[in-house]
Coordinates of C-alpha atoms in Angstrom, one line a residue:
Chain Y
M1 CA -20.7 14.2 -37.6
S2 CA -21.8 11.9 -34.4
R3 CA -23.2 14.6 -31.7
R4 CA -19.6 15.4 -28.9
V5 CA -20.4 15.2 -25.3
L6 CA -18.2 18.5 -25.6
P7 CA -20.5 21.6 -27.5
G8 CA -18.4 23.9 -29.3
F9 CA -16.4 22.0 -32.2
R10 CA -17.1 24.5 -35.3
L11 CA -16.3 27.4 -32.5
S12 CA -13.0 25.9 -31.5
L13 CA -12.1 25.1 -34.8
G14 CA -12.4 28.3 -37.1
F15 CA -10.5 30.1 -34.5
T16 CA -8.2 27.7 -34.4
F17 CA -7.9 28.4 -37.9
A18 CA -8.7 32.6 -38.3
Y19 CA -6.0 32.7 -35.3
L20 CA -3.3 30.6 -37.5
T21 CA -4.0 32.3 -40.3
V22 CA -3.5 35.2 -39.5
M23 CA -0.5 34.7 -36.6
V24 CA 1.5 32.4 -39.0
V25 CA -0.2 32.3 -42.8
I26 CA 0.0 35.5 -43.6
P27 CA 2.9 36.7 -42.0
L28 CA 5.1 33.8 -44.1
A29 CA 2.8 34.6 -47.1
A30 CA 3.7 37.6 -46.8
C31 CA 7.5 37.3 -46.5
V32 CA 7.2 34.7 -49.7
A33 CA 5.5 37.5 -52.1
K34 CA 8.3 40.0 -51.1
A35 CA 10.5 37.7 -51.3
A36 CA 9.5 36.7 -55.4
T37 CA 9.2 40.2 -56.6
L38 CA 13.2 39.2 -57.0
T39 CA 13.9 37.6 -60.3
P40 CA 15.3 34.3 -60.2
S41 CA 18.7 35.7 -60.4
E42 CA 18.5 38.4 -58.1
F43 CA 16.9 36.2 -55.4
L44 CA 20.0 33.7 -55.9
A45 CA 22.9 36.5 -55.8
A46 CA 20.6 37.8 -52.7
V47 CA 20.6 34.2 -51.2
W48 CA 23.7 32.8 -51.9
T49 CA 26.9 34.9 -51.6
P50 CA 29.7 33.1 -50.0
R51 CA 29.3 35.6 -47.2
A52 CA 25.3 34.2 -46.7
R53 CA 26.6 30.7 -47.0
A54 CA 28.9 31.0 -44.1
A55 CA 26.2 32.7 -41.6
Y56 CA 23.9 29.3 -42.9
V57 CA 26.7 27.3 -42.4
L58 CA 27.4 28.7 -38.7
T59 CA 23.9 28.8 -37.6
V60 CA 22.2 25.3 -38.7
G61 CA 26.4 24.6 -37.0
A62 CA 26.5 26.2 -34.0
S63 CA 22.6 25.3 -33.6
L64 CA 23.4 21.4 -33.5
A65 CA 26.3 21.9 -31.6
S66 CA 24.7 23.3 -29.2
A67 CA 21.9 21.1 -29.3
V68 CA 23.8 17.8 -29.1
V69 CA 25.5 19.7 -26.1
N70 CA 22.0 20.3 -24.2
V71 CA 20.9 17.2 -24.8
L72 CA 24.0 15.8 -23.0
L73 CA 23.3 18.1 -20.4
G74 CA 19.4 17.8 -19.9
V75 CA 19.9 14.5 -19.5
L76 CA 21.9 14.8 -17.2
L77 CA 20.3 17.6 -15.1
A78 CA 16.7 16.1 -15.7
W79 CA 18.5 12.6 -14.0
V80 CA 19.6 14.4 -11.5
L81 CA 16.5 16.3 -10.7
V82 CA 14.7 13.6 -10.5
R83 CA 16.4 10.8 -9.2
Y84 CA 18.2 12.5 -6.3
R85 CA 17.1 15.0 -3.4
F86 CA 19.0 17.2 -2.3
P87 CA 18.7 20.9 -0.5
L88 CA 17.0 23.5 -2.7
K89 CA 16.6 20.8 -5.3
R90 CA 13.2 23.4 -5.9
L91 CA 15.4 26.1 -6.0
F92 CA 17.6 24.8 -9.3
D93 CA 13.5 23.1 -11.1
A94 CA 12.9 26.5 -11.0
I95 CA 15.7 28.2 -12.1
I96 CA 16.1 25.7 -14.8
D97 CA 12.9 28.0 -16.3
L98 CA 15.0 31.0 -16.4
P99 CA 15.9 31.1 -19.9
F100 CA 12.2 31.2 -21.0
A101 CA 12.1 34.1 -19.2
L102 CA 15.0 36.2 -19.4
P103 CA 14.9 38.7 -22.4
T104 CA 17.7 37.1 -24.6
A105 CA 19.2 40.1 -24.9
V106 CA 20.2 40.2 -21.3
A107 CA 22.2 36.7 -21.9
G108 CA 23.9 37.9 -24.4
L109 CA 25.3 41.3 -22.9
V110 CA 25.9 38.7 -19.5
Y111 CA 28.1 36.6 -21.1
S112 CA 29.7 38.4 -23.0
S113 CA 31.0 40.9 -20.7
L114 CA 31.4 37.8 -18.1
H115 CA 33.9 36.5 -21.0
V116 CA 35.4 39.4 -22.5
E117 CA 39.2 40.0 -21.7
N118 CA 39.3 41.1 -18.5
G119 CA 35.4 40.6 -17.5
W120 CA 34.9 37.9 -14.3
L121 CA 35.9 35.2 -16.2
G122 CA 37.6 35.9 -19.3
Q123 CA 39.9 37.3 -17.4
F124 CA 41.1 33.7 -15.9
L125 CA 39.6 32.1 -19.6
V126 CA 41.7 34.2 -22.1
P127 CA 45.0 33.9 -21.2
H128 CA 44.5 29.8 -21.0
G129 CA 43.3 30.6 -24.9
I130 CA 39.5 29.8 -23.9
E131 CA 37.6 32.9 -25.7
L132 CA 34.3 32.8 -25.3
A133 CA 33.5 36.3 -26.3
Y134 CA 33.7 37.4 -30.0
T135 CA 33.8 33.8 -31.2
R136 CA 31.8 30.5 -32.6
A137 CA 32.3 28.8 -29.5
A138 CA 31.0 32.2 -27.5
I139 CA 27.6 31.3 -30.1
V140 CA 27.8 27.8 -29.3
L141 CA 27.7 28.8 -25.4
V142 CA 24.9 31.4 -25.4
L143 CA 22.6 28.9 -27.8
V144 CA 23.4 26.3 -25.1
F145 CA 21.9 28.5 -22.3
I146 CA 18.8 29.4 -24.4
G147 CA 18.1 26.1 -25.2
L148 CA 18.7 23.6 -22.1
P149 CA 15.0 23.9 -20.8
F150 CA 13.3 23.0 -23.6
V151 CA 15.2 19.5 -23.0
V152 CA 14.9 19.5 -19.6
R153 CA 11.3 20.2 -19.4
T154 CA 11.2 17.0 -22.4
L155 CA 12.9 14.7 -20.2
Q156 CA 11.6 15.2 -16.8
P157 CA 7.7 14.1 -17.4
V158 CA 9.2 10.3 -19.0
L159 CA 12.1 10.2 -16.5
E160 CA 8.9 9.7 -13.8
S161 CA 7.1 7.5 -15.9
V162 CA 9.8 5.2 -16.2
E163 CA 9.1 2.9 -13.1
H164 CA 11.3 1.5 -10.8
E165 CA 10.4 -2.2 -11.1
V166 CA 12.1 -1.3 -15.1
E167 CA 15.4 -1.3 -13.1
E168 CA 15.5 -4.3 -10.6
A169 CA 13.9 -6.3 -13.3
A170 CA 17.1 -5.6 -15.6
A171 CA 19.1 -5.8 -12.4
M172 CA 17.2 -9.6 -11.7
L173 CA 18.3 -10.4 -14.9
G174 CA 22.0 -9.8 -14.3
A175 CA 22.9 -6.4 -16.0
S176 CA 25.1 -4.3 -14.7
R177 CA 23.8 -1.0 -13.9
W178 CA 25.7 0.5 -16.9
Q179 CA 23.8 -2.0 -19.3
T180 CA 20.3 -1.2 -17.2
F181 CA 21.2 2.8 -18.2
T182 CA 22.2 1.7 -21.6
R183 CA 20.6 -0.7 -22.7
V184 CA 17.0 -0.2 -20.8
I185 CA 16.7 3.6 -19.9
L186 CA 17.8 5.9 -22.7
P187 CA 16.0 3.5 -25.3
M188 CA 12.7 4.6 -22.7
L189 CA 13.8 8.1 -23.4
L190 CA 14.8 8.2 -26.9
P191 CA 11.8 10.0 -28.3
A192 CA 12.0 12.5 -25.8
I193 CA 15.3 13.2 -26.0
I194 CA 14.7 13.7 -30.0
T195 CA 11.6 15.3 -28.9
G196 CA 14.2 17.9 -26.7
F197 CA 16.7 17.5 -29.4
A198 CA 14.4 19.4 -32.5
L199 CA 13.4 21.9 -29.8
A200 CA 16.2 23.1 -28.8
F201 CA 17.7 23.0 -32.5
A202 CA 14.6 25.2 -33.5
R203 CA 15.7 27.7 -31.1
S204 CA 18.3 27.8 -32.0
L205 CA 18.1 28.5 -35.8
G206 CA 16.0 31.1 -34.5
E207 CA 17.8 33.2 -32.3
Y208 CA 18.7 36.4 -32.6
G209 CA 18.7 38.3 -29.9
S210 CA 21.8 36.5 -27.7
V211 CA 24.1 36.0 -30.2
V212 CA 24.1 39.5 -31.6
F213 CA 25.9 40.6 -28.2
V214 CA 28.1 37.7 -27.5
S215 CA 29.2 36.8 -31.6
G216 CA 30.7 40.5 -32.8
N217 CA 28.9 39.4 -36.0
M218 CA 32.3 39.8 -37.6
P219 CA 31.2 39.0 -41.5
F220 CA 33.1 34.7 -42.7
R221 CA 33.2 34.9 -39.3
T222 CA 30.9 35.4 -36.7
E223 CA 27.9 36.8 -38.0
I224 CA 24.0 34.2 -38.4
A225 CA 21.7 34.1 -41.0
S226 CA 19.6 36.4 -38.3
R227 CA 21.6 39.4 -38.4
L228 CA 22.5 39.1 -42.2
V229 CA 18.5 40.0 -42.8
V230 CA 18.8 42.9 -40.4
D231 CA 22.1 43.8 -42.2
R232 CA 20.2 44.0 -45.3
L233 CA 17.1 45.4 -43.8
E234 CA 19.2 48.5 -43.0
E235 CA 20.4 48.7 -46.6
F236 CA 16.7 48.9 -47.2
E237 CA 17.2 46.3 -49.5
Y238 CA 14.0 44.5 -48.4
A239 CA 13.5 42.0 -51.2
Q240 CA 16.9 40.5 -50.7
A241 CA 16.5 40.4 -46.6
T242 CA 13.0 38.5 -47.1
A243 CA 14.5 36.3 -49.4
I244 CA 17.3 35.2 -47.0
A245 CA 14.8 34.8 -44.4
V246 CA 12.5 32.3 -47.0
V247 CA 15.7 30.6 -46.9
L248 CA 15.7 30.0 -43.2
L249 CA 12.2 29.1 -42.9
A250 CA 12.8 26.1 -46.1
I251 CA 16.0 24.9 -43.4
S252 CA 13.9 25.5 -40.3
F253 CA 11.1 23.8 -41.9
S254 CA 13.0 20.7 -43.2
T255 CA 14.7 19.8 -40.2
L256 CA 11.7 19.6 -38.1
I257 CA 10.1 17.5 -40.9
A258 CA 13.4 15.7 -40.7
I259 CA 13.3 15.3 -37.0
N260 CA 9.1 14.6 -36.7
L261 CA 10.2 11.7 -38.8
L262 CA 12.4 11.5 -36.8
E263 CA 10.3 10.8 -33.5
R264 CA 7.5 8.8 -35.3
W265 CA 10.6 6.1 -36.2
S266 CA 11.5 6.2 -32.7
Q267 CA 8.0 5.7 -31.3
R268 CA 7.0 3.7 -33.6
T269 CA 6.6 0.4 -31.2
Y270 CA 5.0 1.5 -27.5
V271 CA 2.9 4.1 -28.3
Chain B
M1 CA 17.1 -25.4 -4.4
S2 CA 16.1 -24.6 -1.2
I3 CA 16.0 -20.9 0.4
A4 CA 16.2 -20.3 4.4
V5 CA 15.7 -17.1 5.7
R6 CA 17.0 -17.1 9.4
N7 CA 15.6 -14.2 11.7
V8 CA 15.2 -11.4 9.6
T9 CA 14.3 -8.1 10.7
K10 CA 13.4 -5.1 8.2
R11 CA 13.3 -1.5 8.9
F12 CA 11.7 1.5 6.9
G13 CA 12.0 4.6 9.2
N14 CA 10.0 3.5 12.1
F15 CA 8.1 1.1 10.6
T16 CA 9.1 -2.2 11.4
A17 CA 7.9 -4.0 8.3
I18 CA 9.9 -7.5 8.8
D19 CA 10.0 -8.5 12.9
D20 CA 12.5 -11.7 13.3
V21 CA 11.0 -14.2 10.5
S22 CA 12.7 -16.8 10.1
L23 CA 11.4 -19.6 6.8
E24 CA 12.4 -22.2 4.9
A25 CA 11.0 -23.1 1.6
H26 CA 12.5 -26.8 0.6
S27 CA 13.5 -28.0 -2.3
G28 CA 10.9 -28.3 -5.1
E29 CA 8.0 -26.8 -3.3
L30 CA 6.1 -23.9 -4.3
L31 CA 5.9 -21.5 -0.9
A32 CA 3.0 -18.7 -0.8
L33 CA 3.5 -15.5 1.5
L34 CA -0.5 -14.9 2.1
G35 CA -0.9 -11.9 4.0
P36 CA -2.8 -8.4 4.0
S37 CA -1.1 -5.7 2.7
G38 CA 1.6 -3.8 5.2
S39 CA 2.0 -7.6 6.3
G40 CA 5.6 -7.6 5.3
K41 CA 5.2 -10.2 2.6
T42 CA 6.6 -8.6 -0.4
T43 CA 9.3 -7.0 2.1
L44 CA 10.0 -10.6 2.6
L45 CA 10.4 -11.5 -1.3
R46 CA 12.5 -8.4 -2.0
V47 CA 14.7 -9.3 1.1
I48 CA 14.9 -12.6 -0.6
A49 CA 15.2 -11.4 -4.2
G50 CA 18.3 -9.1 -2.3
L51 CA 16.2 -6.2 -3.6
E52 CA 16.0 -5.1 -0.3
A53 CA 19.1 -5.5 2.3
A54 CA 18.1 -6.8 5.4
D55 CA 18.9 -5.1 8.7
R56 CA 19.3 -8.1 10.6
G57 CA 19.8 -12.1 9.9
S58 CA 21.0 -13.8 6.8
V59 CA 19.8 -15.3 3.5
H60 CA 20.5 -18.7 2.2
Y61 CA 20.4 -20.7 -1.0
H62 CA 21.1 -23.9 -0.2
D63 CA 24.6 -24.3 2.0
E64 CA 25.3 -20.3 0.6
D65 CA 25.5 -17.4 2.6
V66 CA 23.6 -14.5 -0.2
T67 CA 23.0 -12.2 2.4
R68 CA 25.5 -9.8 1.2
R69 CA 25.6 -10.6 -2.3
S70 CA 23.5 -7.8 -4.7
A71 CA 20.7 -9.0 -6.6
R72 CA 21.8 -9.4 -10.1
D73 CA 24.4 -11.8 -8.8
R74 CA 21.7 -14.2 -6.4
N75 CA 21.1 -15.8 -10.1
V76 CA 17.0 -15.1 -9.2
G77 CA 14.0 -15.8 -11.2
F78 CA 11.6 -12.6 -10.2
V79 CA 8.3 -11.7 -11.7
F80 CA 7.0 -8.3 -10.6
Q81 CA 3.3 -7.2 -9.9
H82 CA 3.2 -5.6 -12.9
Y83 CA 4.9 -7.1 -14.9
A84 CA 8.4 -4.4 -15.5
L85 CA 8.9 -5.5 -19.0
F86 CA 10.8 -3.0 -21.0
R87 CA 8.3 -1.6 -23.3
H88 CA 10.5 -0.4 -26.1
M89 CA 11.4 -4.3 -27.0
N90 CA 9.6 -6.6 -28.6
V91 CA 8.7 -10.2 -26.9
L92 CA 11.4 -12.1 -28.0
E93 CA 14.6 -9.0 -27.0
N94 CA 12.6 -9.4 -23.5
V95 CA 12.7 -12.8 -23.0
A96 CA 15.8 -12.7 -24.6
F97 CA 17.3 -9.9 -22.5
G98 CA 19.3 -11.7 -19.8
L99 CA 20.9 -14.2 -21.9
R100 CA 22.4 -10.9 -23.9
V101 CA 23.7 -9.0 -20.3
R102 CA 25.2 -12.4 -20.1
G103 CA 26.7 -12.0 -23.6
V104 CA 25.4 -15.3 -25.3
R105 CA 24.9 -14.2 -28.7
G106 CA 23.4 -16.3 -32.0
P107 CA 20.8 -18.9 -32.4
T108 CA 21.3 -20.3 -28.9
V109 CA 19.5 -17.2 -28.0
T110 CA 16.7 -17.5 -30.1
Q111 CA 16.3 -21.0 -29.8
R112 CA 16.7 -20.8 -26.0
V113 CA 13.6 -18.1 -26.2
R114 CA 11.4 -20.0 -28.8
E115 CA 11.5 -23.1 -26.3
L116 CA 10.4 -21.0 -23.0
L117 CA 7.6 -19.1 -24.9
H118 CA 6.3 -22.9 -26.5
L119 CA 6.5 -23.4 -22.1
V120 CA 3.9 -19.9 -21.5
R121 CA 2.3 -20.6 -24.8
L122 CA 3.2 -17.3 -26.4
E123 CA 5.2 -18.4 -29.7
S124 CA 3.0 -16.8 -32.2
L125 CA 3.4 -13.1 -30.2
E126 CA 7.1 -13.1 -30.3
R127 CA 6.8 -9.5 -33.1
R128 CA 4.7 -8.0 -30.6
Y129 CA 5.7 -5.3 -27.8
P130 CA 4.0 -5.5 -24.9
S131 CA 1.2 -2.4 -25.2
Q132 CA -0.2 -5.5 -27.8
L133 CA -0.5 -7.8 -25.0
S134 CA -3.3 -8.4 -22.9
G135 CA -2.3 -8.4 -19.2
G136 CA -2.0 -11.9 -18.7
Q137 CA -0.2 -12.4 -21.5
R138 CA 2.6 -9.8 -20.1
Q139 CA 2.7 -12.2 -16.6
R140 CA 3.6 -14.7 -19.2
V141 CA 6.3 -12.6 -20.6
A142 CA 8.1 -11.6 -17.7
L143 CA 7.0 -15.4 -16.6
A144 CA 9.9 -16.5 -19.4
R145 CA 11.9 -13.5 -19.2
A146 CA 12.5 -14.4 -15.7
L147 CA 13.0 -18.0 -16.8
A148 CA 15.1 -17.3 -19.2
V149 CA 18.6 -16.9 -17.2
Q150 CA 17.8 -20.4 -15.9
P151 CA 17.8 -19.3 -12.2
K152 CA 17.9 -21.5 -9.3
V153 CA 14.9 -19.9 -7.3
L154 CA 11.9 -18.2 -8.1
L155 CA 9.8 -15.4 -6.7
L156 CA 6.5 -14.0 -8.1
D157 CA 5.1 -11.0 -6.0
E158 CA 1.7 -10.6 -6.6
P159 CA 1.6 -12.3 -9.7
F160 CA -2.4 -12.3 -10.8
G161 CA -2.5 -8.9 -8.4
A162 CA -3.2 -7.0 -12.1
L163 CA -5.2 -9.2 -13.1
D164 CA -9.3 -10.2 -13.6
A165 CA -11.5 -12.8 -12.1
K166 CA -11.3 -15.3 -14.7
V167 CA -7.7 -14.8 -16.2
R168 CA -6.3 -14.8 -12.1
V169 CA -8.2 -18.2 -11.8
E170 CA -6.8 -19.3 -15.5
L171 CA -3.5 -18.1 -14.8
R172 CA -2.9 -19.6 -11.6
Q173 CA -3.9 -23.4 -12.2
W174 CA -1.6 -22.8 -15.2
L175 CA 0.9 -21.8 -12.8
R176 CA 0.5 -24.8 -10.5
R177 CA 0.8 -27.1 -14.1
L178 CA 4.2 -25.5 -14.2
H179 CA 5.7 -25.3 -11.2
E180 CA 4.8 -29.3 -11.8
E181 CA 6.6 -29.4 -14.8
I182 CA 9.5 -27.4 -14.1
H183 CA 10.0 -28.6 -10.5
M184 CA 11.7 -25.0 -9.2
T185 CA 11.8 -23.6 -5.6
S186 CA 9.5 -20.6 -5.9
V187 CA 7.7 -18.5 -3.8
F188 CA 5.2 -16.1 -4.0
V189 CA 3.2 -13.2 -2.5
T190 CA -0.2 -13.4 -2.3
H191 CA -3.1 -11.3 -0.7
D192 CA -5.9 -13.8 -2.1
Q193 CA -6.1 -16.7 0.4
E194 CA -8.2 -18.9 -2.4
E195 CA -5.0 -18.1 -4.3
A196 CA -2.5 -19.2 -1.5
F197 CA -4.6 -22.5 -0.7
E198 CA -5.0 -23.9 -4.4
V199 CA -1.7 -23.0 -6.3
A200 CA 0.9 -23.5 -2.9
D201 CA 2.3 -26.7 -1.2
R202 CA 2.9 -24.6 1.5
V203 CA 1.8 -21.1 3.1
A204 CA 2.8 -19.1 5.5
V205 CA 0.7 -17.2 7.0
M206 CA 2.0 -13.1 7.5
N207 CA 1.2 -10.3 10.0
Q208 CA 2.5 -7.3 10.8
G209 CA 5.7 -8.5 9.5
R210 CA 5.3 -11.7 11.5
I211 CA 4.8 -15.6 10.4
E212 CA 1.1 -16.4 12.3
Q213 CA 1.3 -19.6 10.5
L214 CA 3.1 -21.7 8.7
G215 CA 2.3 -25.0 6.7
S216 CA 0.0 -26.9 4.1
P217 CA -3.3 -25.0 2.8
Q218 CA -5.2 -28.0 4.5
E219 CA -3.4 -27.4 8.0
V220 CA -3.6 -23.8 7.7
F221 CA -7.3 -24.2 7.0
D222 CA -8.5 -27.1 9.5
H223 CA -6.1 -26.2 12.2
P224 CA -5.9 -22.2 11.9
A225 CA -3.2 -21.2 14.9
N226 CA -5.0 -18.6 16.6
A227 CA -7.6 -15.7 15.7
F228 CA -6.1 -13.7 13.0
V229 CA -5.3 -16.4 10.6
M230 CA -9.2 -17.7 11.8
H231 CA -10.3 -14.5 11.0
F232 CA -7.7 -14.2 7.2
L233 CA -9.2 -16.9 5.6
G234 CA -12.2 -16.2 4.7
N235 CA -16.1 -15.3 6.1
V236 CA -16.6 -16.5 10.1
N237 CA -18.8 -15.9 12.8
V238 CA -16.9 -14.0 15.8
F239 CA -18.6 -14.7 19.4
H240 CA -17.7 -13.1 22.8
G241 CA -18.4 -14.3 25.8
R242 CA -16.5 -16.3 28.3
V243 CA -15.0 -19.4 28.8
H244 CA -15.1 -20.7 32.4
D245 CA -15.1 -25.1 33.3
G246 CA -15.4 -26.1 30.1
K247 CA -18.4 -24.0 28.9
A248 CA -18.3 -20.8 26.7
H249 CA -21.1 -18.4 27.7
L250 CA -22.1 -16.3 24.9
G251 CA -25.0 -14.2 26.5
G252 CA -27.4 -16.4 27.8
F253 CA -25.9 -19.3 25.7
E254 CA -23.6 -22.0 26.6
L255 CA -21.5 -24.2 24.0
E256 CA -19.3 -27.1 25.4
V257 CA -15.8 -26.6 24.7
P258 CA -14.0 -29.4 26.5
E259 CA -10.4 -28.4 25.5
H260 CA -10.6 -25.6 27.3
A261 CA -11.5 -26.8 30.5
D262 CA -8.7 -25.7 32.8
V263 CA -9.3 -22.2 31.3
D264 CA -11.4 -19.3 32.7
V265 CA -11.3 -16.5 30.5
S266 CA -13.8 -13.2 31.0
A267 CA -12.6 -12.0 27.7
A268 CA -12.7 -15.0 25.3
A269 CA -13.3 -15.0 21.4
V270 CA -15.5 -18.1 19.7
Y271 CA -15.6 -18.6 16.0
V272 CA -17.4 -20.6 13.9
R273 CA -17.2 -20.9 10.4
P274 CA -20.2 -20.5 8.4
H275 CA -20.5 -23.7 6.8
E276 CA -19.9 -25.4 10.1
L277 CA -23.1 -24.4 11.5
A278 CA -26.8 -26.1 10.4
I279 CA -29.9 -24.8 10.6
E280 CA -32.4 -26.9 12.1
R281 CA -36.1 -26.9 12.4
S282 CA -36.3 -27.8 16.3
A283 CA -35.2 -26.9 19.8
A284 CA -32.2 -28.5 21.5
S285 CA -29.4 -28.1 24.1
G286 CA -26.4 -26.2 22.3
R287 CA -29.1 -25.3 19.9
L288 CA -29.4 -21.1 19.1
P289 CA -33.2 -19.8 18.3
A290 CA -32.0 -17.1 15.7
R291 CA -34.9 -15.3 13.6
V292 CA -34.0 -15.6 9.8
V293 CA -33.1 -12.1 8.9
R294 CA -31.7 -12.7 4.7
V295 CA -31.3 -15.3 2.2
H296 CA -28.4 -15.1 -0.5
A297 CA -29.3 -18.6 -3.4
A298 CA -27.7 -17.4 -6.2
G299 CA -24.5 -20.0 -6.9
P300 CA -23.8 -23.5 -5.5
V301 CA -23.6 -22.4 -2.2
A302 CA -26.7 -20.0 -0.7
K303 CA -26.0 -17.7 2.4
V304 CA -28.1 -17.1 5.2
A305 CA -28.0 -14.0 7.3
L306 CA -29.8 -14.6 10.6
R307 CA -30.0 -12.7 14.1
A308 CA -30.6 -14.1 17.7
E309 CA -32.3 -11.3 19.4
D310 CA -32.1 -13.0 22.9
F311 CA -28.5 -12.6 23.0
G312 CA -27.8 -10.0 20.7
L313 CA -25.4 -11.7 18.1
E314 CA -25.5 -12.0 14.1
I315 CA -25.1 -15.3 12.4
Q316 CA -24.1 -16.0 9.0
V317 CA -24.7 -19.4 7.8
E318 CA -23.7 -21.0 4.6
M319 CA -25.0 -24.2 3.1
P320 CA -25.9 -26.3 -0.4
V321 CA -28.5 -24.7 -1.8
E322 CA -30.5 -27.9 -1.9
R323 CA -29.6 -28.1 2.0
L324 CA -32.1 -25.1 1.6
A325 CA -34.3 -26.0 -0.8
A326 CA -35.2 -28.9 1.3
L327 CA -35.6 -26.2 4.5
A328 CA -37.7 -23.5 2.4
L329 CA -36.9 -20.9 5.1
A330 CA -39.1 -17.8 5.0
T331 CA -37.7 -14.9 6.5
G332 CA -38.7 -13.8 9.4
E333 CA -39.1 -17.2 10.7
V334 CA -37.9 -18.7 13.8
V335 CA -35.2 -21.2 13.1
Y336 CA -32.6 -23.4 15.4
V337 CA -28.7 -22.9 14.8
A338 CA -26.5 -25.8 15.9
P339 CA -22.0 -25.3 16.0
R340 CA -21.2 -28.7 14.4
R341 CA -17.6 -27.3 14.9
I342 CA -16.3 -24.0 17.0
R343 CA -12.7 -23.0 17.7
V344 CA -11.8 -20.8 21.0
F345 CA -9.0 -18.3 21.0
V346 CA -7.8 -17.3 24.2
P347 CA -7.2 -13.4 24.4
E348 CA -3.5 -13.3 23.9
A349 CA -4.4 -14.3 20.1
A350 CA -7.8 -13.0 19.9
E351 CA -5.5 -9.4 20.2
A352 CA -4.4 -10.2 17.0
A353 CA -7.3 -10.1 15.5
L354 CA -7.4 -6.5 15.6
T355 CA -8.4 -6.7 11.4
P356 CA -11.7 -5.2 10.7
E357 CA -14.4 -7.2 11.1
Y358 CA -14.8 -8.5 7.1
A359 CA -16.6 -11.5 8.9
I360 CA -19.9 -10.4 10.9

């Protein structure tokens, strides 16, 4: 290997490998190993019950729904924060990061207490049939809160890099504002949108703290897969719990790979 | 189609970018807006395009007042300094964009795009993306894209500004040839006087939001309207002194200036271009004794720096290298400098020459 300008290649690479091994590979391997103590039929019995299937569908479905909402909201928010000047803009900008720092259990508690029948918002919404506590919609709502900064923070720098001239060029060529947005700006943002979607989605798949407080954890209705794992653990069925965890891992991993491929496809042309 | 700008003023906050400018580009003409940065040339171009709204005044295409018309309805081709290509589209899609947003579909689009790519000599690159092209190629794609919608006028903002020296020279010659082929009324902005003089039919020299002079390259170069234009068009020797009785007194040295026989000013500036000075071996009246400080003989034109110590003047002279060889100058020797042509600008004009003295 040719000599590098900066020293420390071996040290830093060694550290990276050691870190990944200790922090990621060993725990995951332990998880798989524990699940492997089950026979195939026991494994299947643990992970493929009707209740577990309902939990998977809810987890993935709610995560997808929240990621979609987050993309729409995030594009709008990033657009406003990048393109317009208004009072307290910097404060708004800082507030976006709040879900990063706030303990998610707090978010869950706040949302559920706001939306229960006699809560601040619930007293107005529940009579109209909008129940955002202990329902599936509540799960999506809280996941939107958790995932929003991922989309906004991914989009902001990309939107800032879109030169004003490109929009002017489109206008000079006769494009309307809508055509400029859909044919020029949106395609330029697409890779960042996909990345933001992936981050928000992945974050939602793994979210636990806030969801257990707003969902009510009713089996078949509002119970997410992570909650099912905790349930098994409380029953001291460790192998069954890890089996479900392995399934969750497989779902996360394959969706991340799929999204990665999608990202690469969307950037194929101009990197 | 001709373009006329009438009494246009544009301010940004307290800064007046364009100050009551009127200008006309004749039909089929290639007009250059030449000036230093901050002179308002790009703003003027953007007002013509409709990308900026004038605070006062009007813009006319042929006989039509387009002042209130938006950029997208003006049907103008605009080429941006940094190309502003759509990076997610390949060359073909970029050029086709203007046709597509107008609802043109099918083989007409491809055919029209291919014609244009042929015109800008990029037929073989239609599948490439902007990131895969060189600066010169990107600029030609931008030009083809602007021409695709068959605009009535073509506006170019520093079209070669971001390119390296060799490519810019090639591209500006090519632009001139292209203009001769398509004969579209065109206005382009540049800060490079060589570029303006080589490409344009007429040049408008701009400074501080005003047009200092408008004319053919020859007119502007031979008869600069004022000190600013004189300064801006390249190296020039500036001597400060007094004009009295048709003579310019510079230190203890005198020059005949018959065209200013009736003025008497104590702070006149006398301008002499380096190639309008001759170096002689013998003393005579009207010749200034000076010591040779430095000789640069690289290139077709030799540059000699001299110092007239008695008068406290630094002098720059340019001559063909053959002449330098014949003279066989040595550093430190004393020779005589004879101006062949001088220009005197009286103070109110000389005030315009506040640009830093990149001459001497």
